[in-house]
Short mmCIF file of C-alpha atoms in Angstrom, two decimals:
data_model
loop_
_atom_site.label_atom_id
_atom_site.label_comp_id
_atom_site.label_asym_id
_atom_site.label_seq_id
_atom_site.Cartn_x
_atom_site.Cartn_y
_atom_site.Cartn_z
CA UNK A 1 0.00 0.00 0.00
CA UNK A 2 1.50 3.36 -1.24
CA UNK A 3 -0.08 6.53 0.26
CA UNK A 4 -0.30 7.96 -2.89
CA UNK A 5 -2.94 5.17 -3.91
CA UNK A 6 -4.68 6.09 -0.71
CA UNK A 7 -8.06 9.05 -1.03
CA UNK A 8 -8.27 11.25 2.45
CA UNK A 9 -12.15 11.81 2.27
CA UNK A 10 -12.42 15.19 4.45
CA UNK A 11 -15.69 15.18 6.58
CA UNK A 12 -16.70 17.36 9.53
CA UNK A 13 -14.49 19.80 10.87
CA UNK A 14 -15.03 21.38 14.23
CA UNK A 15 -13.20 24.94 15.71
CA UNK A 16 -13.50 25.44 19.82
CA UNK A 17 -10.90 27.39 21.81
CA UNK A 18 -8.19 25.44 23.52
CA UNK A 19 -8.66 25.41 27.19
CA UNK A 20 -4.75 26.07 27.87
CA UNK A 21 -4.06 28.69 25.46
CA UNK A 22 -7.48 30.04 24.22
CA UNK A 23 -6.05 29.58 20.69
CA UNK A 24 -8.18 27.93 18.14
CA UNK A 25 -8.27 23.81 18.50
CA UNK A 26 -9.70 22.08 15.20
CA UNK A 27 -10.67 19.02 15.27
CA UNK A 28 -11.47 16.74 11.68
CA UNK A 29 -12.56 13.42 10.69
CA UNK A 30 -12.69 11.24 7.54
CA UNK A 31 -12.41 8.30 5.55
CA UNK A 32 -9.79 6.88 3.86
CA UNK A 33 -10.37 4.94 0.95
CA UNK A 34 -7.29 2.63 -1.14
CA UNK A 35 -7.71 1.89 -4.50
CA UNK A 36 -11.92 2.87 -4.50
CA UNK A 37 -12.06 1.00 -1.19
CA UNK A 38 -13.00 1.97 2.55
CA UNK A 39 -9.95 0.68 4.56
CA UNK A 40 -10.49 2.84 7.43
CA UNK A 41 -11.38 6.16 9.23
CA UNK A 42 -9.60 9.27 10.97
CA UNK A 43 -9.80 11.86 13.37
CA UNK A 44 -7.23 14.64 13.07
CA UNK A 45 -6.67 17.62 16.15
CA UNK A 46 -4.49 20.26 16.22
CA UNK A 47 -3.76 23.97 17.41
CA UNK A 48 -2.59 26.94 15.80
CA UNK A 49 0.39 26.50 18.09
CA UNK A 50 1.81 23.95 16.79
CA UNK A 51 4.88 24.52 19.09
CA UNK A 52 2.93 24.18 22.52
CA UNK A 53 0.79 20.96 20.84
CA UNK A 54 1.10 18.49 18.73
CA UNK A 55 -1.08 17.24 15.69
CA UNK A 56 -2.90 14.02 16.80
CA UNK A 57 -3.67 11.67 14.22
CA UNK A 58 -6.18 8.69 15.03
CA UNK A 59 -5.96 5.99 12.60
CA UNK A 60 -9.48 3.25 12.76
CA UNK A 61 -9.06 0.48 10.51
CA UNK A 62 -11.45 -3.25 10.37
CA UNK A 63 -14.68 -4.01 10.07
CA UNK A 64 -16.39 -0.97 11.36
CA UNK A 65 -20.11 -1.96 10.33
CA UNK A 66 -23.33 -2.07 12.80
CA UNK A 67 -22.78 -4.85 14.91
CA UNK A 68 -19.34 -5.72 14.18
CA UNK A 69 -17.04 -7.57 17.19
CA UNK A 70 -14.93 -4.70 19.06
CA UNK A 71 -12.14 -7.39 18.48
CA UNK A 72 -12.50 -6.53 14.88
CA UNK A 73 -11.78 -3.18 14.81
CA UNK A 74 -8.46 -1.32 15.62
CA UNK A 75 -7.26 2.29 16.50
CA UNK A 76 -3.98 3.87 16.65
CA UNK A 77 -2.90 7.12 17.93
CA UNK A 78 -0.08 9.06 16.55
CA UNK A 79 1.56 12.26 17.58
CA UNK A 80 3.25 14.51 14.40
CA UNK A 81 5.06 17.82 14.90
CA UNK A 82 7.83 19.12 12.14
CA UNK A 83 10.48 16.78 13.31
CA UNK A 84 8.41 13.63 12.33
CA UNK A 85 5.84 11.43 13.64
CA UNK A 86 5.78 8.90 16.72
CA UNK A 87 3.09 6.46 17.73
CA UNK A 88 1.63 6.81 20.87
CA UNK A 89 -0.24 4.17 23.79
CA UNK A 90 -3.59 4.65 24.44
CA UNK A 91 -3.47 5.60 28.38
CA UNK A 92 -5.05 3.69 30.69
CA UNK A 93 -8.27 5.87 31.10
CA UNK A 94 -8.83 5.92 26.93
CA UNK A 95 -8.78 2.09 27.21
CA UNK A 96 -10.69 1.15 30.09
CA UNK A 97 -13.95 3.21 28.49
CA UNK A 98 -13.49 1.74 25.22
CA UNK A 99 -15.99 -0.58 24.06
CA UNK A 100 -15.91 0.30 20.33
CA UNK A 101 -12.54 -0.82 19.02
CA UNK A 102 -9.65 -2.14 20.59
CA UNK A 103 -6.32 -0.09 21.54
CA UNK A 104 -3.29 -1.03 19.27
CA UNK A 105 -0.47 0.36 21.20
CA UNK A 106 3.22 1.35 19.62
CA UNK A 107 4.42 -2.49 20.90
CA UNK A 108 1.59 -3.85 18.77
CA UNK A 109 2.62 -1.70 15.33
CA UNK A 110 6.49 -1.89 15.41
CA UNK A 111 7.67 -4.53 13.47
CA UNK A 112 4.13 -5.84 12.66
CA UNK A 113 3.39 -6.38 9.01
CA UNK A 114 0.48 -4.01 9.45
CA UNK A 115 3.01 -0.86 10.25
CA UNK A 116 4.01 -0.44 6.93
CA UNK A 117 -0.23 -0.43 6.06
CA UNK A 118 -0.51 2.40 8.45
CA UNK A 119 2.61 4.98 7.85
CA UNK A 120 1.13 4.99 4.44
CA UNK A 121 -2.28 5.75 5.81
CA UNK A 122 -0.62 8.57 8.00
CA UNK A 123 1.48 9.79 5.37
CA UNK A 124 -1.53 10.40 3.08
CA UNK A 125 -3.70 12.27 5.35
CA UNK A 126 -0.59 14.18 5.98
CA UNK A 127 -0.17 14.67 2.75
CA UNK A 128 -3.37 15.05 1.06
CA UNK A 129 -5.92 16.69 4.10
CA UNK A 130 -6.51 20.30 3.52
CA UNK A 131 -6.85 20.74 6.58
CA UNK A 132 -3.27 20.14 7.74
CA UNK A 133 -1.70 21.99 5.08
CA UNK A 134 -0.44 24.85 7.01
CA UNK A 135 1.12 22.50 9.55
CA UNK A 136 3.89 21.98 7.43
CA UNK A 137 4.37 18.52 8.98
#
């Protein structure tokens, strides 16, 4: 999977202040489509000080349709600033109240065959959201 074979389907968007620095927070979702295909979903947040907080990315890939086993379903969380990106674990608190998908942590990507699946997926929301542009990430 190439990221450049991968369409970033922009959806909602949503502006609110940021409760540390009063600075505009937006927070995005979409889909993510390879080749004509759904593969997965994401949620993107970020500030307009991008020096005080980082972009989170939220990757959901698996069989996300009504009814489907939360075993099924995956999300990973992923921190990018301009010196690169770094996969994060879900803390404690995010994983306890989830009953929708299960936590992949940065243990369960590295070195997995999926990792290479989901840098591309990262890279082309990166790449190709509108929404990120003047990020510069």
């Amino acid at each position: 999977m190439r990221w450049e074979d991968i369409s970033v389907i922009e959806q909602e968007t949503e502006r609110t202040p940021c409760d540390c620095c009063r600075k505009v927070t937006t927070f995005g979702a979409g889909e993510l489509l390879y080749t004509g295909e759904f593969v997965g979903w994401f949620s993107v947040k970020f500030s307009e000080d991008p020096e005080s907080h980082s972009t989170i990315i939220k990757v959901y890939v698996g069989d996300w349709s009504d009814g489907a086993p939360v075993d099924t379903r995956w999300g990973i969380s992923v921190s990018c600033h301009s010196e690169g990106c770094t996969l994060l674990d879900w803390g404690e608190e995010d994983q306890k109240n989830n009953d929708l998908f299960t936590c992949l942590n940065r243990a369960d990507i590295l070195g997995s065959d999926f990792a290479a699946e989901l840098w591309a997926m990262v890279d082309a929301i990166i790449m190709k959201d509108s929404r990120l542009k003047e990020l510069n990430l």
